[in-house]
PDB file of C-alpha atoms and ligand atoms in Angstrom:
ATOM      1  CA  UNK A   1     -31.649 -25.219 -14.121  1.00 45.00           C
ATOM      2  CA  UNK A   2     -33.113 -28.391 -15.269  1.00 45.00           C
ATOM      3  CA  UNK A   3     -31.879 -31.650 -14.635  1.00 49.00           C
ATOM      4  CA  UNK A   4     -30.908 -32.100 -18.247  1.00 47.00           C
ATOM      5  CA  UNK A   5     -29.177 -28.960 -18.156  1.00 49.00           C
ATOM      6  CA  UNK A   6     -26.951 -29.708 -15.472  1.00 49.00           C
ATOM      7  CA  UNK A   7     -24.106 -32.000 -17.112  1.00 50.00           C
ATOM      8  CA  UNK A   8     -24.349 -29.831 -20.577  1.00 52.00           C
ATOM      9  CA  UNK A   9     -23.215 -26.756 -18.074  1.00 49.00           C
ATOM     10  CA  UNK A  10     -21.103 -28.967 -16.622  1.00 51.00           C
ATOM     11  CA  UNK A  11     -19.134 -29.765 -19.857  1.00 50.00           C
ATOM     12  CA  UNK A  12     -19.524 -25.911 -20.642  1.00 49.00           C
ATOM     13  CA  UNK A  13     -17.409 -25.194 -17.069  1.00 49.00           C
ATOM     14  CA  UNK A  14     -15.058 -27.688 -18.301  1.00 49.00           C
ATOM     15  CA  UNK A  15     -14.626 -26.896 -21.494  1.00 48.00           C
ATOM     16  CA  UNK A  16     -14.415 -23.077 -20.805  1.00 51.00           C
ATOM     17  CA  UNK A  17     -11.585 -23.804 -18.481  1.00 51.00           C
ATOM     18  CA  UNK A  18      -9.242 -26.499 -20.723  1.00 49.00           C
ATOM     19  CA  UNK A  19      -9.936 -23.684 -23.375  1.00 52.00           C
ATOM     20  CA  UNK A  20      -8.792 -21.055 -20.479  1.00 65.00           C
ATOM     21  CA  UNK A  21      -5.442 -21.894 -19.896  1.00 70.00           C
ATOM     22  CA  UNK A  22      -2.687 -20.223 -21.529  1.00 74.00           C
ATOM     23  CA  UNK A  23       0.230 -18.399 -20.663  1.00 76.00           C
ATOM     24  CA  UNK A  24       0.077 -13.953 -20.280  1.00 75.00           C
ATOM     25  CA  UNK A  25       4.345 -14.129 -21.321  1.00 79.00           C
ATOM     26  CA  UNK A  26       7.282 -15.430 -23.369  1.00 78.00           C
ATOM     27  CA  UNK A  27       9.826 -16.507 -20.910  1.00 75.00           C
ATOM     28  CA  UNK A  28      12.687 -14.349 -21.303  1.00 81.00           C
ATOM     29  CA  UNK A  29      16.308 -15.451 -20.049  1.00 81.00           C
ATOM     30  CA  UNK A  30      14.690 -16.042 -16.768  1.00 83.00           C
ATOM     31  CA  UNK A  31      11.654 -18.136 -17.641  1.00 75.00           C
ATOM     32  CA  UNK A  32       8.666 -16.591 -17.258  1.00 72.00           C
ATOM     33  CA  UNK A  33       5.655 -18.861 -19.242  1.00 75.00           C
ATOM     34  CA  UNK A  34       3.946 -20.671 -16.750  1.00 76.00           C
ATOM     35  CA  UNK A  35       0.610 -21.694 -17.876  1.00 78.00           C
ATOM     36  CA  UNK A  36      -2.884 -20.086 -16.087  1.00 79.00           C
ATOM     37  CA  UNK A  37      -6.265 -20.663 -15.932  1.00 69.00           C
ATOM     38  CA  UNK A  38      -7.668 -17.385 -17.310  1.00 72.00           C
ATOM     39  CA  UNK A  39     -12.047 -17.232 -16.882  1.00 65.00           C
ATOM     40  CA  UNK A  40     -11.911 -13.570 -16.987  1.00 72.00           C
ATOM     41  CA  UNK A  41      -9.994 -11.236 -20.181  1.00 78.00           C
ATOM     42  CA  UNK A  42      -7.554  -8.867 -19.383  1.00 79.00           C
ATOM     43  CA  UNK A  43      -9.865  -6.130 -20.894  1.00 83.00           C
ATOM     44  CA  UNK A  44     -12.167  -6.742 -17.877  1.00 81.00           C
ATOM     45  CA  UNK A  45      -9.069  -6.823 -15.010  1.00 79.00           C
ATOM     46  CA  UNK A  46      -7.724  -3.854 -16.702  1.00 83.00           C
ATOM     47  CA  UNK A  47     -11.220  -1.787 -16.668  1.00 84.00           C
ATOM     48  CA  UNK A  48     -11.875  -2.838 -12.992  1.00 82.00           C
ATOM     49  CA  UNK A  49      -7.586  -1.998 -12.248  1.00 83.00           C
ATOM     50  CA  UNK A  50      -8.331   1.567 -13.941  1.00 87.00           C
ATOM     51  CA  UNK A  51     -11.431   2.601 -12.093  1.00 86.00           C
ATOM     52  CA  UNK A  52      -9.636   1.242  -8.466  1.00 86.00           C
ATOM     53  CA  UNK A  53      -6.694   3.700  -9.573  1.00 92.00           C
ATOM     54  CA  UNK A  54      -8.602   6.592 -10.452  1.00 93.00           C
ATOM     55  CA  UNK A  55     -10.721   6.501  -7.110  1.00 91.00           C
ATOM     56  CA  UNK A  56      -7.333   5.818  -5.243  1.00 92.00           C
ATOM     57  CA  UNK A  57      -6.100   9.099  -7.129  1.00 96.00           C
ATOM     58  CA  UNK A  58      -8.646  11.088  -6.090  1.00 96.00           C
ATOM     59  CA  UNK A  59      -9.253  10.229  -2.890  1.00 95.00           C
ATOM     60  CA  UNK A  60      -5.363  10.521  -1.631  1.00 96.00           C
ATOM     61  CA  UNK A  61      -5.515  14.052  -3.895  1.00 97.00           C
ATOM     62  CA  UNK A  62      -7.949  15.435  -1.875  1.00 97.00           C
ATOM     63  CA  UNK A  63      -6.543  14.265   1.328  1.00 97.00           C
ATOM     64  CA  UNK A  64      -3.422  16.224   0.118  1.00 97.00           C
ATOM     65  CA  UNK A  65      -1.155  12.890  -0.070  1.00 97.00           C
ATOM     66  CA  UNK A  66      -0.621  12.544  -3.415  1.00 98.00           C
ATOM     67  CA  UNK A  67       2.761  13.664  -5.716  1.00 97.00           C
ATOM     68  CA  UNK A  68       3.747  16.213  -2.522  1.00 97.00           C
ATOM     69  CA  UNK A  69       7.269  15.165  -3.075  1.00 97.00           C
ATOM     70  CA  UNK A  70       8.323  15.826  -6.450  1.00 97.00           C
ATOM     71  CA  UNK A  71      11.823  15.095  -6.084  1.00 98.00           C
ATOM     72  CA  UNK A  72      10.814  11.432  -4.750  1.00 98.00           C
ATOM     73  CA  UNK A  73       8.530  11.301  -7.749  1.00 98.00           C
ATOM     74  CA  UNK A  74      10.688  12.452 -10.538  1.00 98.00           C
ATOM     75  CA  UNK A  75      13.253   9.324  -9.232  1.00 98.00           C
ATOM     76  CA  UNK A  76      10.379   6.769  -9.166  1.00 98.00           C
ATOM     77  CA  UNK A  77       9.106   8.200 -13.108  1.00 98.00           C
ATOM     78  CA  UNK A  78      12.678   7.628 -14.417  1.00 98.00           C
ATOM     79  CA  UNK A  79      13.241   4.461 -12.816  1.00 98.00           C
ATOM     80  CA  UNK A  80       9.946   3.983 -14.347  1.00 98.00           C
ATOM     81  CA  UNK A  81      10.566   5.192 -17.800  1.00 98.00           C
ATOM     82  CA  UNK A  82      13.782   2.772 -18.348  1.00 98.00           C
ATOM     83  CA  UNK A  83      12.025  -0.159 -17.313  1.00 98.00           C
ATOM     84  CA  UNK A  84       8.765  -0.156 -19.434  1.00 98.00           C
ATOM     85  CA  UNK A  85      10.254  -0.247 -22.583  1.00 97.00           C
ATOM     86  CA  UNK A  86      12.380  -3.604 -21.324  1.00 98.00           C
ATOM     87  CA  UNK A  87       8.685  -5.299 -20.298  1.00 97.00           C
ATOM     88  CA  UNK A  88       8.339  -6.453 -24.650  1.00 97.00           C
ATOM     89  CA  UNK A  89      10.966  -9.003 -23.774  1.00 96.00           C
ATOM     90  CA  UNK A  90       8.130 -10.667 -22.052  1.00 95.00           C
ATOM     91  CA  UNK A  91       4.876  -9.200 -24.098  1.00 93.00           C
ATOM     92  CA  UNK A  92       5.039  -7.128 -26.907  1.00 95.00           C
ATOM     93  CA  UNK A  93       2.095  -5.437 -26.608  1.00 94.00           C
ATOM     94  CA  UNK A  94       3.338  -4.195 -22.409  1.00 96.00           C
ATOM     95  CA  UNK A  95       5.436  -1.108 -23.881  1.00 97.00           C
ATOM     96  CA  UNK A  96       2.117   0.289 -25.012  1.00 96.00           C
ATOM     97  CA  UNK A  97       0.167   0.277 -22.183  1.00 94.00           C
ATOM     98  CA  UNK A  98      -0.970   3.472 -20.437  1.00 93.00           C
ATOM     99  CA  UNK A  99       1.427   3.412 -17.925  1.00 97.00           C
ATOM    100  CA  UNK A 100       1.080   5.830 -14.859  1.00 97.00           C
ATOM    101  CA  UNK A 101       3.499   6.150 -11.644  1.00 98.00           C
ATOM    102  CA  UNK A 102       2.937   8.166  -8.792  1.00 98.00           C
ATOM    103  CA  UNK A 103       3.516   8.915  -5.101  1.00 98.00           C
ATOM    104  CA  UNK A 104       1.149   8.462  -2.051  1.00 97.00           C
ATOM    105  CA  UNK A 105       2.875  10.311   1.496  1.00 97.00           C
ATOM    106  CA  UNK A 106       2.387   7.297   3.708  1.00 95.00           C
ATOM    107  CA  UNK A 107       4.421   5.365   6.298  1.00 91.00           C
ATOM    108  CA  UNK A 108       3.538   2.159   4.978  1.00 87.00           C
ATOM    109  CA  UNK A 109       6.338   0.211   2.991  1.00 86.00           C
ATOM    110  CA  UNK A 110       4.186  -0.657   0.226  1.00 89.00           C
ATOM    111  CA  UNK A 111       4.327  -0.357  -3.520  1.00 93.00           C
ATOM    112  CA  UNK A 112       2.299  -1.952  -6.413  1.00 92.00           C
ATOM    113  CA  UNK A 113       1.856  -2.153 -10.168  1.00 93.00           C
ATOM    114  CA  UNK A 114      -2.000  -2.898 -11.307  1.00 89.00           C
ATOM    115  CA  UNK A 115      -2.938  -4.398 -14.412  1.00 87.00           C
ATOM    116  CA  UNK A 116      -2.278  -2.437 -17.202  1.00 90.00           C
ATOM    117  CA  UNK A 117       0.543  -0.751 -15.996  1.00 94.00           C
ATOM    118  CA  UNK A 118      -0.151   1.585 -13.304  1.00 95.00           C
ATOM    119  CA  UNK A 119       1.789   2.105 -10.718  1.00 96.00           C
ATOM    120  CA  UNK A 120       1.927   3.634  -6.985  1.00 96.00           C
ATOM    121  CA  UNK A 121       5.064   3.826  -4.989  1.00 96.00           C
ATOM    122  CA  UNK A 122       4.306   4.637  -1.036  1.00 95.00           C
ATOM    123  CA  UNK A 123       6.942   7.423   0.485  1.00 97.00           C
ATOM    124  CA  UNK A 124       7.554   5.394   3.379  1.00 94.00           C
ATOM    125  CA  UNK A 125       9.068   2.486   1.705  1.00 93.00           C
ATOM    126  CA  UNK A 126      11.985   4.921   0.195  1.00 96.00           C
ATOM    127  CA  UNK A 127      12.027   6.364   3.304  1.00 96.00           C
ATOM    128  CA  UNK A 128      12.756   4.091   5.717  1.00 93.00           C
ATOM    129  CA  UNK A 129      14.558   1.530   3.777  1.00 94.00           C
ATOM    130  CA  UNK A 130      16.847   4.682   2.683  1.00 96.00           C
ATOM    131  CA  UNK A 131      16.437   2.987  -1.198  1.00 97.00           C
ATOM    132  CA  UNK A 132      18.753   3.679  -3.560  1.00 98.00           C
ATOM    133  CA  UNK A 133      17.594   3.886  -7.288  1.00 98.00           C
ATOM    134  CA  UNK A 134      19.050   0.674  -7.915  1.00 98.00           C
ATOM    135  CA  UNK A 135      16.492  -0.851  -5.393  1.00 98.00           C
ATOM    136  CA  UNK A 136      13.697   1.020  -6.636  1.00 98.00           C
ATOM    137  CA  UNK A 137      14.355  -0.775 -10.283  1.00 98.00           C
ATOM    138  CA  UNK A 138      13.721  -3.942  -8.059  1.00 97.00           C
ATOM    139  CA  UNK A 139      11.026  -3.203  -6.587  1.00 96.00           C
ATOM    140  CA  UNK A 140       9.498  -1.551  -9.854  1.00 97.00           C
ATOM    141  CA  UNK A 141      10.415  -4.779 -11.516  1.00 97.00           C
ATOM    142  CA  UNK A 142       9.101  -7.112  -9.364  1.00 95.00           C
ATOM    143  CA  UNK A 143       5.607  -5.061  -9.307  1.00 94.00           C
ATOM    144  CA  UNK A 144       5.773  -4.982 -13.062  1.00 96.00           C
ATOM    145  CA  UNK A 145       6.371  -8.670 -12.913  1.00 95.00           C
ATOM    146  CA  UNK A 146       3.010  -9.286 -11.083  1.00 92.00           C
ATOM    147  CA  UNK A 147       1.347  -6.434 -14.086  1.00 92.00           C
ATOM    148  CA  UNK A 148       2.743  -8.546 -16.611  1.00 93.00           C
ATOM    149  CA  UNK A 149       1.715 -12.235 -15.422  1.00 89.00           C
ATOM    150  CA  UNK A 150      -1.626 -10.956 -14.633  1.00 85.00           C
ATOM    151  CA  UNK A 151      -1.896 -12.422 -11.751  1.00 83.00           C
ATOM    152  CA  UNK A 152      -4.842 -11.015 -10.426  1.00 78.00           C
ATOM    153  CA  UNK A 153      -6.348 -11.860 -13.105  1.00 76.00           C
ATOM    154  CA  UNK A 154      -4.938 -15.258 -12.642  1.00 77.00           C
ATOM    155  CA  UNK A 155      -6.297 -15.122  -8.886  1.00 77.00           C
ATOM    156  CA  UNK A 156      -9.817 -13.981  -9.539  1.00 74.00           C
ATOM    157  CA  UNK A 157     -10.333 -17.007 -12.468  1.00 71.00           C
ATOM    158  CA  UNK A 158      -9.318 -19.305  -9.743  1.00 71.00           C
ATOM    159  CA  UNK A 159     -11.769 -17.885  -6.947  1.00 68.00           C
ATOM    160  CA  UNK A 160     -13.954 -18.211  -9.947  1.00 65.00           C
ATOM    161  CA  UNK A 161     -13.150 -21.993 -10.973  1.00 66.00           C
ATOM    162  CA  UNK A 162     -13.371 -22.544  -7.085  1.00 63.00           C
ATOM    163  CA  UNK A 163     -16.972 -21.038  -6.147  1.00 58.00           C
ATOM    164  CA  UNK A 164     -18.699 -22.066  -9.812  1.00 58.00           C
ATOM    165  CA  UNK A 165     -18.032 -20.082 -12.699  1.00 49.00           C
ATOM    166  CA  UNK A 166     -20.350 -17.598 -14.053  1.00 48.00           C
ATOM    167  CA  UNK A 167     -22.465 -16.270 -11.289  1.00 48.00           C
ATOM    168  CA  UNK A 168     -19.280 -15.296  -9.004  1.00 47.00           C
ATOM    169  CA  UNK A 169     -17.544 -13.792 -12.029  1.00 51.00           C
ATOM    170  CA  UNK A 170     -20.355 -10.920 -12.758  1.00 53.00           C
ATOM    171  CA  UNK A 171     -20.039 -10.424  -8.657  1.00 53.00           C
ATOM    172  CA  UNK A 172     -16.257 -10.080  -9.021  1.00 54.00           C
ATOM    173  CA  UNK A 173     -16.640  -7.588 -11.917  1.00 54.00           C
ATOM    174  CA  UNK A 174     -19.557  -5.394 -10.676  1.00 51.00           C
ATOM    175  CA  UNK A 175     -21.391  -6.102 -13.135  1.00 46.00           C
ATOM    176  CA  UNK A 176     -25.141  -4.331 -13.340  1.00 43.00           C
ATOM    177  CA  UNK A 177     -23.540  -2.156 -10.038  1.00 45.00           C
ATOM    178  CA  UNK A 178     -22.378   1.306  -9.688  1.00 45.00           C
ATOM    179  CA  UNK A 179     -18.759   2.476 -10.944  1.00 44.00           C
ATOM    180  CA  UNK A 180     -18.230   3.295  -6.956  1.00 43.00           C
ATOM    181  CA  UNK A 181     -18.715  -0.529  -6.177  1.00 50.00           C
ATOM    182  CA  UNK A 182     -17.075  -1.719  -9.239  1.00 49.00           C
ATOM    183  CA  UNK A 183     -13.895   0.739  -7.579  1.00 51.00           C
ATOM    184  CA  UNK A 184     -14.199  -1.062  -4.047  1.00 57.00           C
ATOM    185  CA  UNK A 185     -14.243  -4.678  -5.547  1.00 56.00           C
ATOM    186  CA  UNK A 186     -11.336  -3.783  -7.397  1.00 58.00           C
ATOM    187  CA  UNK A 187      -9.652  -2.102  -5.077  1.00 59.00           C
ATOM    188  CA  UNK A 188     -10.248  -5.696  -3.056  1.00 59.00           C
ATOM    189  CA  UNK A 189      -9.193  -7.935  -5.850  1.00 61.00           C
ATOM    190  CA  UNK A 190      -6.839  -6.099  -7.047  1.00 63.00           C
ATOM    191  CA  UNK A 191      -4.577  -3.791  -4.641  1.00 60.00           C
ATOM    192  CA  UNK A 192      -5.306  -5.533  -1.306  1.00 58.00           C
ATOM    193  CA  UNK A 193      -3.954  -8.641  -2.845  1.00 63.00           C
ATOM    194  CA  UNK A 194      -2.017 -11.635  -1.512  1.00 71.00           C
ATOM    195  CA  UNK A 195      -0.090 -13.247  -4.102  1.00 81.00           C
ATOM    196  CA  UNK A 196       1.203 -17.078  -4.241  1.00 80.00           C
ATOM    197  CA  UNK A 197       4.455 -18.179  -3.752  1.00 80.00           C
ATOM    198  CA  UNK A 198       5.041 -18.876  -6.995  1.00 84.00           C
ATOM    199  CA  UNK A 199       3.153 -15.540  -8.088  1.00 87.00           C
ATOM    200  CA  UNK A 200       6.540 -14.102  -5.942  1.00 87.00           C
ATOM    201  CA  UNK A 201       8.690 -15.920  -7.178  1.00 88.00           C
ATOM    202  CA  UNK A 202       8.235 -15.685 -10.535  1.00 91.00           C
ATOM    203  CA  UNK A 203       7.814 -11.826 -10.224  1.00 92.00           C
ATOM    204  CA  UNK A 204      11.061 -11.964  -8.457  1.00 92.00           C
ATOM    205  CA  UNK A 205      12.747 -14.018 -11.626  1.00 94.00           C
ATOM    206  CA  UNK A 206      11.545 -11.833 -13.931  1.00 96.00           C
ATOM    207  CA  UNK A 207      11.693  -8.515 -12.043  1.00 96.00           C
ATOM    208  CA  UNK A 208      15.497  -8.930 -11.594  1.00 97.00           C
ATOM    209  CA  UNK A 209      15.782  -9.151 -15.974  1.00 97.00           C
ATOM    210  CA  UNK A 210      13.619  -6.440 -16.152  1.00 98.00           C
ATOM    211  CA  UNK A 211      16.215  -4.414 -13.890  1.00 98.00           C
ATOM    212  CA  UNK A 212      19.178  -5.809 -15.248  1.00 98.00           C
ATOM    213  CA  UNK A 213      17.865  -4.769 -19.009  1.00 98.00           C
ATOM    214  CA  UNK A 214      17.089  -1.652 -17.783  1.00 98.00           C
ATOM    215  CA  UNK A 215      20.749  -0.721 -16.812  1.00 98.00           C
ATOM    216  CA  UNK A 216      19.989  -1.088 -13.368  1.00 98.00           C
ATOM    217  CA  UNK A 217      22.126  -3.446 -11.096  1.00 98.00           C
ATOM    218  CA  UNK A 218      20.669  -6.479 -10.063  1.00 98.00           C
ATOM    219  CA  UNK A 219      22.679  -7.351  -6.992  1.00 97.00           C
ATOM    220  CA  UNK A 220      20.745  -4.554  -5.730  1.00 97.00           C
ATOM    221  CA  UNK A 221      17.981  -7.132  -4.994  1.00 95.00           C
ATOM    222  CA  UNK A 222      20.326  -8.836  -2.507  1.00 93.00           C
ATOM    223  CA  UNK A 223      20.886  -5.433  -0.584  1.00 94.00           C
ATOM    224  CA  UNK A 224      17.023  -4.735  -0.859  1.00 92.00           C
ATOM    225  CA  UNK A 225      15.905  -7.696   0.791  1.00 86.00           C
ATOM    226  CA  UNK A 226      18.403  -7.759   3.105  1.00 84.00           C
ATOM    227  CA  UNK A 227      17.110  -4.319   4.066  1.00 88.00           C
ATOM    228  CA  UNK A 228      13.352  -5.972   4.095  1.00 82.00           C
ATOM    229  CA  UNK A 229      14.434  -8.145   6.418  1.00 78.00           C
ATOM    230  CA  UNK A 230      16.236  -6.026   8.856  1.00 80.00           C
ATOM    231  CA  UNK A 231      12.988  -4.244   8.882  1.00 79.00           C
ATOM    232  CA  UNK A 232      10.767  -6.986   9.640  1.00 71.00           C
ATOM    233  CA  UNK A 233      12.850  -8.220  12.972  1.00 65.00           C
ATOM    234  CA  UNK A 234      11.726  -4.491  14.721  1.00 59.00           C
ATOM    235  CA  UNK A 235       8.915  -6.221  15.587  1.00 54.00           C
ATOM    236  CA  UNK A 236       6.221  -4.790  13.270  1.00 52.00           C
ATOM    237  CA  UNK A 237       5.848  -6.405  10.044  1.00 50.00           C
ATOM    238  CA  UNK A 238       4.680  -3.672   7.539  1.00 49.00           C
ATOM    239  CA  UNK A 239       1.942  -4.288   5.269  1.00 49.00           C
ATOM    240  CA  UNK A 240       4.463  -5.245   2.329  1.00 52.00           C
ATOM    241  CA  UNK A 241       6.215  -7.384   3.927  1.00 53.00           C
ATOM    242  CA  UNK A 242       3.065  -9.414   4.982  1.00 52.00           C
ATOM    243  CA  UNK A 243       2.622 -10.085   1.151  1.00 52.00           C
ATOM    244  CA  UNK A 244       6.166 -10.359   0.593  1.00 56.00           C
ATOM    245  CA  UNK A 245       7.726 -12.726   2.999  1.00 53.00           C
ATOM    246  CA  UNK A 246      11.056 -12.195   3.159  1.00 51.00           C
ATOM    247  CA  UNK A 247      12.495 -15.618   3.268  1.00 63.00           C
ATOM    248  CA  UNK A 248      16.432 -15.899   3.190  1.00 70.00           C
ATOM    249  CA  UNK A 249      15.191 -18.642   0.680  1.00 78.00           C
ATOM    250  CA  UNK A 250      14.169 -15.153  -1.249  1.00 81.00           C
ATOM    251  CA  UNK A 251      17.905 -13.885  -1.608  1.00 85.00           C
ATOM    252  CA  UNK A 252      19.049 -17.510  -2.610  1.00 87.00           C
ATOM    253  CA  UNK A 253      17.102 -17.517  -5.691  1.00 88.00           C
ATOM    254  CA  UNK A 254      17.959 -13.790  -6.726  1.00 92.00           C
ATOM    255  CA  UNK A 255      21.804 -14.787  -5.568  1.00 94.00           C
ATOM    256  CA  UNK A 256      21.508 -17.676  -8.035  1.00 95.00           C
ATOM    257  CA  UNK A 257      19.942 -15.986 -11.161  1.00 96.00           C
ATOM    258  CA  UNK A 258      22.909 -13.342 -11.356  1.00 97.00           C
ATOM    259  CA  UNK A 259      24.763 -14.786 -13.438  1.00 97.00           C
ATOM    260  CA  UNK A 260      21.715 -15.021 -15.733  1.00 97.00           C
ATOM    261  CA  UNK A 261      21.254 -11.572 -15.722  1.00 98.00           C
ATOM    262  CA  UNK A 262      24.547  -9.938 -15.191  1.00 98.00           C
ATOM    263  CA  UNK A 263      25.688 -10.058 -18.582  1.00 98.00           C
ATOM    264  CA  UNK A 264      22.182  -7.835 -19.300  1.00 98.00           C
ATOM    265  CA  UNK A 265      22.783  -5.376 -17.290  1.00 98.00           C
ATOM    266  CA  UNK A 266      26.457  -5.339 -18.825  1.00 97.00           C
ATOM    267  CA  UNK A 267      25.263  -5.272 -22.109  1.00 97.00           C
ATOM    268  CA  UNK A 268      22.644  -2.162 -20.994  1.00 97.00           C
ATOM    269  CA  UNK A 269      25.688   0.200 -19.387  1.00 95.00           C
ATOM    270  CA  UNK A 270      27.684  -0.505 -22.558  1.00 91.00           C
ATOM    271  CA  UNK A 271      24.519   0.997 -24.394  1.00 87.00           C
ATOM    272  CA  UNK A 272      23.976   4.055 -22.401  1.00 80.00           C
TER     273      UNK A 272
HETATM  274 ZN1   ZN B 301       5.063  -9.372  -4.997  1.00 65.17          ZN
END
């Protein structure tokens, strides 16, 4: 680049990024319209979230670990199914994404909602926390949170704004590589994840309205958590719990939005 280049790509960066910011949702009863910095669309996240998913998919398929409880699945699809029409309090155009839920056999306590709206719920976190459905609506609605906030695609635009725009972007999204690379970056970006604070937080917030509209009890978030953390102290942290610390300060702020939310999951029983 030439000399004279250099502050005209400069003001481009800049201006691309004051022009970047915006906000993925309205803010519900919780509050949920936090402004991002957004260098990538969602059209790209979602393509490179898709192609992860279906090479996840088939790879736990042929290892014979995917859907082999269909009793565990039908409960995660109906906890499912209640939720995702509640996510157009926050964007209208959530409800009609291609949403997908299964189940991977695994020990690991882990469960996660890519962009776009597909989901994967891990046996062993039903398992050993003993979860009732209640809980599962938490935990769906927190993972639906972090779907509907994009924050992955928040995360990657920062890495981006961090390490210089354009060139890191293209490496992000594969671009001129295979589909089998543009599946492992994704996978990397995208599912291996380690969200912000405030990422949890605010999927916490607005997980627990999700539930709550949903007709699912939101004090179930208190027992979940406490459950988290009683499985933390054995001694081996489990990979969820690694992204999710499970502060005390955690059940505080669920503890203090019920009587937020209450009244919506009130409001939902006297509609079913
Ligand atoms: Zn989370």
């Amino acid at each position: 680049m030439t000399r004279l280049l250099v502050p005209a790509f400069t003001a481009l960066c800049l201006l691309m990024m004051l022009a970047a910011c915006e906000t993925t949702t309205s803010g519900g009863a919780v509050g949920g319209d936090r402004k991002q910095l957004m260098l990538v669309s969602s059209q790209q996240v979602e393509q490179m979230g898709a192609e992860a998913y279906a090479k996840l998919l088939a790879d736990s398929s042929r290892k014979g670990v995917l859907n082999r409880d269909s009793a565990m699945l039908q409960r995660v699809r109906a906890v499912a199914s209640r939720i995702e029409p509640q996510t157009g309090v926050f964007r209208p155009d959530a409800p009609g994404w291609k949403w997908e839920v299964n189940l991977l056999s695994s020990d690991e306590l882990n469960a996660f909602c890519m962009p776009g709206g597909k989901i994967m719920f891990y046996t062993g976190l039903i398992n050993h926390l003993n979860l009732t459905d209640n809980e599962i609506a938490i935990v769906m609605g927190h993972e639906i949170s972090h779907a509907l906030r994009e924050h992955s695609r928040e995360q990657v635009s920062q890495s981006m704004a961090a390490q210089g725009v354009i060139g890191l972007g293209a490496a992000l999204l594969g671009l001129g590589q295979g589909s089998a690379d543009l599946a492992g970056t994704g996978y990397q970006a995208l599912i291996a994840t380690r969200f912000s604070r405030t990422d949890e937080a605010e999927a916490d917030r607005i997980g627990l309205e999700l539930t709550a509209r949903a007709g699912y009890d939101p004090r179930a978030g208190v027992t979940l958590w406490k459950k988290m953390i009683a499985a933390n102290s054995g001694g081996h942290p489990p990979e969820f719990l690694s992204s999710h610390p499970a502060e005390a300060s955690r059940v505080q702020q669920i503890e203090a939005l019920l009587p937020t939310v209450m009244p919506l999951y009130q409001a939902a029983l006297g509609r079913r």
